[in-house]
């Protein structure tokens, strides 16, 4: 499971939330869990899974390219497919890192509950001057040319 796998953002999460990752997962399961922590851990889980995929493809390519392997086993099609998988996994990893980093930068500080913003509702009333009367129904319509 991805909660047991390390991710490249674990140190940043620990710095922001002040707890090791396993403790954060325990806290997120509690009744008083902050939505920011839950979202951060969800992104972290996706990131850890994606980083595992990157490592698997990397390791497979390294194994296929091992200098001690028989050159007859090399397959350009297999390497092309691995390159596509690696590109997709790296794109996903980068997206999750950016999303998690953005969440950590924009969330309220730990311990501070997000408070709803109260907006005063202003009411305005206005009367239109007589010159602002509605335009005739055919206003703006193209005029037909008269012979």
mmCIF file with all atom_site columns, C-alpha atoms in Angstrom:
data_model
loop_
_atom_site.group_PDB
_atom_site.id
_atom_site.type_symbol
_atom_site.label_atom_id
_atom_site.label_alt_id
_atom_site.label_comp_id
_atom_site.label_asym_id
_atom_site.label_entity_id
_atom_site.label_seq_id
_atom_site.pdbx_PDB_ins_code
_atom_site.Cartn_x
_atom_site.Cartn_y
_atom_site.Cartn_z
_atom_site.occupancy
_atom_site.B_iso_or_equiv
_atom_site.pdbx_formal_charge
_atom_site.auth_seq_id
_atom_site.auth_comp_id
_atom_site.auth_asym_id
_atom_site.auth_atom_id
_atom_site.pdbx_PDB_model_num
ATOM 1   C CA . UNK A 1 1   ? 0.000   0.000   0.000   1.00 0.00 ? 1   UNK A CA 1
ATOM 2   C CA . UNK A 1 2   ? 1.284   3.479   -0.816  1.00 0.00 ? 2   UNK A CA 1
ATOM 3   C CA . UNK A 1 3   ? 0.976   4.727   2.770   1.00 0.00 ? 3   UNK A CA 1
ATOM 4   C CA . UNK A 1 4   ? 3.824   2.352   3.679   1.00 0.00 ? 4   UNK A CA 1
ATOM 5   C CA . UNK A 1 5   ? 6.039   3.492   0.783   1.00 0.00 ? 5   UNK A CA 1
ATOM 6   C CA . UNK A 1 6   ? 8.223   6.566   1.097   1.00 0.00 ? 6   UNK A CA 1
ATOM 7   C CA . UNK A 1 7   ? 7.684   9.561   -1.167  1.00 0.00 ? 7   UNK A CA 1
ATOM 8   C CA . UNK A 1 8   ? 9.937   12.447  -2.104  1.00 0.00 ? 8   UNK A CA 1
ATOM 9   C CA . UNK A 1 9   ? 7.607   14.876  -0.298  1.00 0.00 ? 9   UNK A CA 1
ATOM 10  C CA . UNK A 1 10  ? 7.595   13.099  3.086   1.00 0.00 ? 10  UNK A CA 1
ATOM 11  C CA . UNK A 1 11  ? 10.152  15.460  4.654   1.00 0.00 ? 11  UNK A CA 1
ATOM 12  C CA . UNK A 1 12  ? 8.134   18.488  3.532   1.00 0.00 ? 12  UNK A CA 1
ATOM 13  C CA . UNK A 1 13  ? 4.930   16.982  4.946   1.00 0.00 ? 13  UNK A CA 1
ATOM 14  C CA . UNK A 1 14  ? 6.671   16.247  8.237   1.00 0.00 ? 14  UNK A CA 1
ATOM 15  C CA . UNK A 1 15  ? 8.015   19.810  8.390   1.00 0.00 ? 15  UNK A CA 1
ATOM 16  C CA . UNK A 1 16  ? 4.556   21.312  7.782   1.00 0.00 ? 16  UNK A CA 1
ATOM 17  C CA . UNK A 1 17  ? 2.511   18.994  10.003  1.00 0.00 ? 17  UNK A CA 1
ATOM 18  C CA . UNK A 1 18  ? 5.189   18.236  12.601  1.00 0.00 ? 18  UNK A CA 1
ATOM 19  C CA . UNK A 1 19  ? 4.632   14.469  12.725  1.00 0.00 ? 19  UNK A CA 1
ATOM 20  C CA . UNK A 1 20  ? 6.056   11.401  10.997  1.00 0.00 ? 20  UNK A CA 1
ATOM 21  C CA . UNK A 1 21  ? 3.953   10.167  8.076   1.00 0.00 ? 21  UNK A CA 1
ATOM 22  C CA . UNK A 1 22  ? 2.479   7.113   9.895   1.00 0.00 ? 22  UNK A CA 1
ATOM 23  C CA . UNK A 1 23  ? 1.233   9.383   12.692  1.00 0.00 ? 23  UNK A CA 1
ATOM 24  C CA . UNK A 1 24  ? -0.310  11.719  10.120  1.00 0.00 ? 24  UNK A CA 1
ATOM 25  C CA . UNK A 1 25  ? -2.281  8.820   8.652   1.00 0.00 ? 25  UNK A CA 1
ATOM 26  C CA . UNK A 1 26  ? -3.527  7.926   12.138  1.00 0.00 ? 26  UNK A CA 1
ATOM 27  C CA . UNK A 1 27  ? -4.530  11.539  12.781  1.00 0.00 ? 27  UNK A CA 1
ATOM 28  C CA . UNK A 1 28  ? -6.288  11.759  9.412   1.00 0.00 ? 28  UNK A CA 1
ATOM 29  C CA . UNK A 1 29  ? -8.451  8.765   10.351  1.00 0.00 ? 29  UNK A CA 1
ATOM 30  C CA . UNK A 1 30  ? -9.653  10.488  13.536  1.00 0.00 ? 30  UNK A CA 1
ATOM 31  C CA . UNK A 1 31  ? -12.880 12.443  13.930  1.00 0.00 ? 31  UNK A CA 1
ATOM 32  C CA . UNK A 1 32  ? -11.102 15.805  14.239  1.00 0.00 ? 32  UNK A CA 1
ATOM 33  C CA . UNK A 1 33  ? -8.931  15.390  11.144  1.00 0.00 ? 33  UNK A CA 1
ATOM 34  C CA . UNK A 1 34  ? -8.294  18.543  9.190   1.00 0.00 ? 34  UNK A CA 1
ATOM 35  C CA . UNK A 1 35  ? -9.410  18.529  5.551   1.00 0.00 ? 35  UNK A CA 1
ATOM 36  C CA . UNK A 1 36  ? -5.978  19.873  4.562   1.00 0.00 ? 36  UNK A CA 1
ATOM 37  C CA . UNK A 1 37  ? -4.242  16.884  6.177   1.00 0.00 ? 37  UNK A CA 1
ATOM 38  C CA . UNK A 1 38  ? -6.615  14.432  4.495   1.00 0.00 ? 38  UNK A CA 1
ATOM 39  C CA . UNK A 1 39  ? -6.035  16.049  1.084   1.00 0.00 ? 39  UNK A CA 1
ATOM 40  C CA . UNK A 1 40  ? -2.285  16.211  1.603   1.00 0.00 ? 40  UNK A CA 1
ATOM 41  C CA . UNK A 1 41  ? -2.131  12.524  2.513   1.00 0.00 ? 41  UNK A CA 1
ATOM 42  C CA . UNK A 1 42  ? -4.303  11.575  -0.443  1.00 0.00 ? 42  UNK A CA 1
ATOM 43  C CA . UNK A 1 43  ? -1.946  13.396  -2.812  1.00 0.00 ? 43  UNK A CA 1
ATOM 44  C CA . UNK A 1 44  ? 1.020   11.887  -0.980  1.00 0.00 ? 44  UNK A CA 1
ATOM 45  C CA . UNK A 1 45  ? -0.393  8.389   -1.518  1.00 0.00 ? 45  UNK A CA 1
ATOM 46  C CA . UNK A 1 46  ? -0.835  9.052   -5.241  1.00 0.00 ? 46  UNK A CA 1
ATOM 47  C CA . UNK A 1 47  ? 2.706   10.429  -5.384  1.00 0.00 ? 47  UNK A CA 1
ATOM 48  C CA . UNK A 1 48  ? 4.198   7.408   -3.605  1.00 0.00 ? 48  UNK A CA 1
ATOM 49  C CA . UNK A 1 49  ? 2.399   5.035   -5.965  1.00 0.00 ? 49  UNK A CA 1
ATOM 50  C CA . UNK A 1 50  ? 3.551   6.978   -9.019  1.00 0.00 ? 50  UNK A CA 1
ATOM 51  C CA . UNK A 1 51  ? 7.136   7.094   -7.774  1.00 0.00 ? 51  UNK A CA 1
ATOM 52  C CA . UNK A 1 52  ? 6.994   3.331   -7.336  1.00 0.00 ? 52  UNK A CA 1
ATOM 53  C CA . UNK A 1 53  ? 5.902   3.024   -10.971 1.00 0.00 ? 53  UNK A CA 1
ATOM 54  C CA . UNK A 1 54  ? 8.791   5.231   -12.094 1.00 0.00 ? 54  UNK A CA 1
ATOM 55  C CA . UNK A 1 55  ? 11.225  3.034   -10.158 1.00 0.00 ? 55  UNK A CA 1
ATOM 56  C CA . UNK A 1 56  ? 9.781   -0.172  -11.637 1.00 0.00 ? 56  UNK A CA 1
ATOM 57  C CA . UNK A 1 57  ? 10.145  1.046   -15.218 1.00 0.00 ? 57  UNK A CA 1
ATOM 58  C CA . UNK A 1 58  ? 13.638  2.414   -14.505 1.00 0.00 ? 58  UNK A CA 1
ATOM 59  C CA . UNK A 1 59  ? 14.701  -0.899  -12.985 1.00 0.00 ? 59  UNK A CA 1
ATOM 60  C CA . UNK A 1 60  ? 13.221  -2.875  -15.890 1.00 0.00 ? 60  UNK A CA 1
ATOM 61  C CA . UNK A 1 61  ? 15.132  -0.754  -18.414 1.00 0.00 ? 61  UNK A CA 1
ATOM 62  C CA . UNK A 1 62  ? 18.355  -1.143  -16.406 1.00 0.00 ? 62  UNK A CA 1
ATOM 63  C CA . UNK A 1 63  ? 17.862  -4.904  -16.328 1.00 0.00 ? 63  UNK A CA 1
ATOM 64  C CA . UNK A 1 64  ? 17.169  -5.023  -20.068 1.00 0.00 ? 64  UNK A CA 1
ATOM 65  C CA . UNK A 1 65  ? 20.260  -2.918  -20.794 1.00 0.00 ? 65  UNK A CA 1
ATOM 66  C CA . UNK A 1 66  ? 22.585  -4.863  -18.486 1.00 0.00 ? 66  UNK A CA 1
ATOM 67  C CA . UNK A 1 67  ? 25.933  -5.277  -20.285 1.00 0.00 ? 67  UNK A CA 1
ATOM 68  C CA . UNK A 1 68  ? 26.021  -8.976  -19.346 1.00 0.00 ? 68  UNK A CA 1
ATOM 69  C CA . UNK A 1 69  ? 22.705  -9.723  -21.096 1.00 0.00 ? 69  UNK A CA 1
ATOM 70  C CA . UNK A 1 70  ? 22.543  -11.344 -24.491 1.00 0.00 ? 70  UNK A CA 1
ATOM 71  C CA . UNK A 1 71  ? 22.268  -8.631  -27.184 1.00 0.00 ? 71  UNK A CA 1
ATOM 72  C CA . UNK A 1 72  ? 19.784  -10.853 -28.997 1.00 0.00 ? 72  UNK A CA 1
ATOM 73  C CA . UNK A 1 73  ? 17.290  -10.238 -26.191 1.00 0.00 ? 73  UNK A CA 1
ATOM 74  C CA . UNK A 1 74  ? 17.168  -6.486  -26.862 1.00 0.00 ? 74  UNK A CA 1
ATOM 75  C CA . UNK A 1 75  ? 13.901  -5.225  -28.312 1.00 0.00 ? 75  UNK A CA 1
ATOM 76  C CA . UNK A 1 76  ? 13.485  -1.701  -29.669 1.00 0.00 ? 76  UNK A CA 1
ATOM 77  C CA . UNK A 1 77  ? 9.700   -2.047  -29.398 1.00 0.00 ? 77  UNK A CA 1
ATOM 78  C CA . UNK A 1 78  ? 9.938   -3.011  -25.731 1.00 0.00 ? 78  UNK A CA 1
ATOM 79  C CA . UNK A 1 79  ? 12.301  -0.126  -25.014 1.00 0.00 ? 79  UNK A CA 1
ATOM 80  C CA . UNK A 1 80  ? 9.990   2.311   -26.842 1.00 0.00 ? 80  UNK A CA 1
ATOM 81  C CA . UNK A 1 81  ? 7.046   1.098   -24.758 1.00 0.00 ? 81  UNK A CA 1
ATOM 82  C CA . UNK A 1 82  ? 9.098   1.449   -21.571 1.00 0.00 ? 82  UNK A CA 1
ATOM 83  C CA . UNK A 1 83  ? 10.089  4.977   -22.589 1.00 0.00 ? 83  UNK A CA 1
ATOM 84  C CA . UNK A 1 84  ? 6.402   5.862   -23.049 1.00 0.00 ? 84  UNK A CA 1
ATOM 85  C CA . UNK A 1 85  ? 5.493   4.334   -19.683 1.00 0.00 ? 85  UNK A CA 1
ATOM 86  C CA . UNK A 1 86  ? 8.363   6.180   -18.027 1.00 0.00 ? 86  UNK A CA 1
ATOM 87  C CA . UNK A 1 87  ? 7.344   9.484   -19.595 1.00 0.00 ? 87  UNK A CA 1
ATOM 88  C CA . UNK A 1 88  ? 3.738   9.053   -18.429 1.00 0.00 ? 88  UNK A CA 1
ATOM 89  C CA . UNK A 1 89  ? 4.824   8.076   -14.908 1.00 0.00 ? 89  UNK A CA 1
ATOM 90  C CA . UNK A 1 90  ? 7.257   11.004  -14.667 1.00 0.00 ? 90  UNK A CA 1
ATOM 91  C CA . UNK A 1 91  ? 4.570   13.440  -15.853 1.00 0.00 ? 91  UNK A CA 1
ATOM 92  C CA . UNK A 1 92  ? 2.169   12.089  -13.226 1.00 0.00 ? 92  UNK A CA 1
ATOM 93  C CA . UNK A 1 93  ? 4.841   12.276  -10.530 1.00 0.00 ? 93  UNK A CA 1
ATOM 94  C CA . UNK A 1 94  ? 5.639   15.870  -11.404 1.00 0.00 ? 94  UNK A CA 1
ATOM 95  C CA . UNK A 1 95  ? 1.947   16.805  -11.368 1.00 0.00 ? 95  UNK A CA 1
ATOM 96  C CA . UNK A 1 96  ? 1.395   15.235  -7.944  1.00 0.00 ? 96  UNK A CA 1
ATOM 97  C CA . UNK A 1 97  ? 4.489   16.972  -6.551  1.00 0.00 ? 97  UNK A CA 1
ATOM 98  C CA . UNK A 1 98  ? 3.271   20.338  -7.840  1.00 0.00 ? 98  UNK A CA 1
ATOM 99  C CA . UNK A 1 99  ? -0.271  19.781  -6.526  1.00 0.00 ? 99  UNK A CA 1
ATOM 100 C CA . UNK A 1 100 ? 0.979   18.688  -3.091  1.00 0.00 ? 100 UNK A CA 1
ATOM 101 C CA . UNK A 1 101 ? 3.456   21.549  -2.898  1.00 0.00 ? 101 UNK A CA 1
ATOM 102 C CA . UNK A 1 102 ? 0.741   24.035  -3.829  1.00 0.00 ? 102 UNK A CA 1
ATOM 103 C CA . UNK A 1 103 ? -1.595  22.596  -1.200  1.00 0.00 ? 103 UNK A CA 1
ATOM 104 C CA . UNK A 1 104 ? 1.094   22.858  1.476   1.00 0.00 ? 104 UNK A CA 1
ATOM 105 C CA . UNK A 1 105 ? 1.800   26.485  0.528   1.00 0.00 ? 105 UNK A CA 1
ATOM 106 C CA . UNK A 1 106 ? -1.834  27.613  0.478   1.00 0.00 ? 106 UNK A CA 1
ATOM 107 C CA . UNK A 1 107 ? -3.403  25.750  3.390   1.00 0.00 ? 107 UNK A CA 1
ATOM 108 C CA . UNK A 1 108 ? -3.913  27.384  6.775   1.00 0.00 ? 108 UNK A CA 1
ATOM 109 C CA . UNK A 1 109 ? -1.131  26.747  9.296   1.00 0.00 ? 109 UNK A CA 1
ATOM 110 C CA . UNK A 1 110 ? -1.575  23.506  11.286  1.00 0.00 ? 110 UNK A CA 1
ATOM 111 C CA . UNK A 1 111 ? -3.659  24.032  14.388  1.00 0.00 ? 111 UNK A CA 1
ATOM 112 C CA . UNK A 1 112 ? -5.464  26.996  12.915  1.00 0.00 ? 112 UNK A CA 1
ATOM 113 C CA . UNK A 1 113 ? -8.907  26.067  11.806  1.00 0.00 ? 113 UNK A CA 1
ATOM 114 C CA . UNK A 1 114 ? -10.046 27.549  8.562   1.00 0.00 ? 114 UNK A CA 1
ATOM 115 C CA . UNK A 1 115 ? -12.686 30.116  9.374   1.00 0.00 ? 115 UNK A CA 1
ATOM 116 C CA . UNK A 1 116 ? -15.445 30.957  6.965   1.00 0.00 ? 116 UNK A CA 1
ATOM 117 C CA . UNK A 1 117 ? -15.188 34.422  5.551   1.00 0.00 ? 117 UNK A CA 1
ATOM 118 C CA . UNK A 1 118 ? -18.145 36.650  6.298   1.00 0.00 ? 118 UNK A CA 1
ATOM 119 C CA . UNK A 1 119 ? -19.141 38.895  3.512   1.00 0.00 ? 119 UNK A CA 1
ATOM 120 C CA . UNK A 1 120 ? -21.391 41.845  4.130   1.00 0.00 ? 120 UNK A CA 1
ATOM 121 C CA . UNK A 1 121 ? -24.206 41.897  1.654   1.00 0.00 ? 121 UNK A CA 1
ATOM 122 C CA . UNK A 1 122 ? -24.676 45.351  0.301   1.00 0.00 ? 122 UNK A CA 1
ATOM 123 C CA . UNK A 1 123 ? -27.905 46.324  -1.337  1.00 0.00 ? 123 UNK A CA 1
ATOM 124 C CA . UNK A 1 124 ? -28.102 49.039  -3.879  1.00 0.00 ? 124 UNK A CA 1
ATOM 125 C CA . UNK A 1 125 ? -31.130 50.477  -5.500  1.00 0.00 ? 125 UNK A CA 1
ATOM 126 C CA . UNK A 1 126 ? -31.094 52.755  -8.442  1.00 0.00 ? 126 UNK A CA 1
ATOM 127 C CA . UNK A 1 127 ? -33.601 54.330  -10.699 1.00 0.00 ? 127 UNK A CA 1
ATOM 128 C CA . UNK A 1 128 ? -32.807 54.806  -14.310 1.00 0.00 ? 128 UNK A CA 1
ATOM 129 C CA . UNK A 1 129 ? -33.127 58.255  -15.824 1.00 0.00 ? 129 UNK A CA 1
ATOM 130 C CA . UNK A 1 130 ? -35.791 58.580  -18.536 1.00 0.00 ? 130 UNK A CA 1
ATOM 131 C CA . UNK A 1 131 ? -33.120 58.578  -21.261 1.00 0.00 ? 131 UNK A CA 1
ATOM 132 C CA . UNK A 1 132 ? -32.165 55.039  -20.286 1.00 0.00 ? 132 UNK A CA 1
ATOM 133 C CA . UNK A 1 133 ? -35.514 53.645  -21.289 1.00 0.00 ? 133 UNK A CA 1
ATOM 134 C CA . UNK A 1 134 ? -35.473 50.257  -22.978 1.00 0.00 ? 134 UNK A CA 1
ATOM 135 C CA . UNK A 1 135 ? -34.494 50.333  -26.632 1.00 0.00 ? 135 UNK A CA 1
ATOM 136 C CA . UNK A 1 136 ? -37.123 49.624  -29.266 1.00 0.00 ? 136 UNK A CA 1
ATOM 137 C CA . UNK A 1 137 ? -37.565 45.952  -30.028 1.00 0.00 ? 137 UNK A CA 1
ATOM 138 C CA . UNK A 1 138 ? -35.802 46.143  -33.400 1.00 0.00 ? 138 UNK A CA 1
ATOM 139 C CA . UNK A 1 139 ? -32.935 48.287  -32.140 1.00 0.00 ? 139 UNK A CA 1
ATOM 140 C CA . UNK A 1 140 ? -29.679 47.318  -33.718 1.00 0.00 ? 140 UNK A CA 1
ATOM 141 C CA . UNK A 1 141 ? -31.323 45.282  -36.456 1.00 0.00 ? 141 UNK A CA 1
ATOM 142 C CA . UNK A 1 142 ? -29.858 45.764  -39.903 1.00 0.00 ? 142 UNK A CA 1
ATOM 143 C CA . UNK A 1 143 ? -31.907 48.089  -42.060 1.00 0.00 ? 143 UNK A CA 1
ATOM 144 C CA . UNK A 1 144 ? -33.151 46.875  -45.341 1.00 0.00 ? 144 UNK A CA 1
ATOM 145 C CA . UNK A 1 145 ? -32.058 48.900  -48.350 1.00 0.00 ? 145 UNK A CA 1
ATOM 146 C CA . UNK A 1 146 ? -34.910 50.769  -49.986 1.00 0.00 ? 146 UNK A CA 1
ATOM 147 C CA . UNK A 1 147 ? -35.019 51.106  -53.745 1.00 0.00 ? 147 UNK A CA 1
#
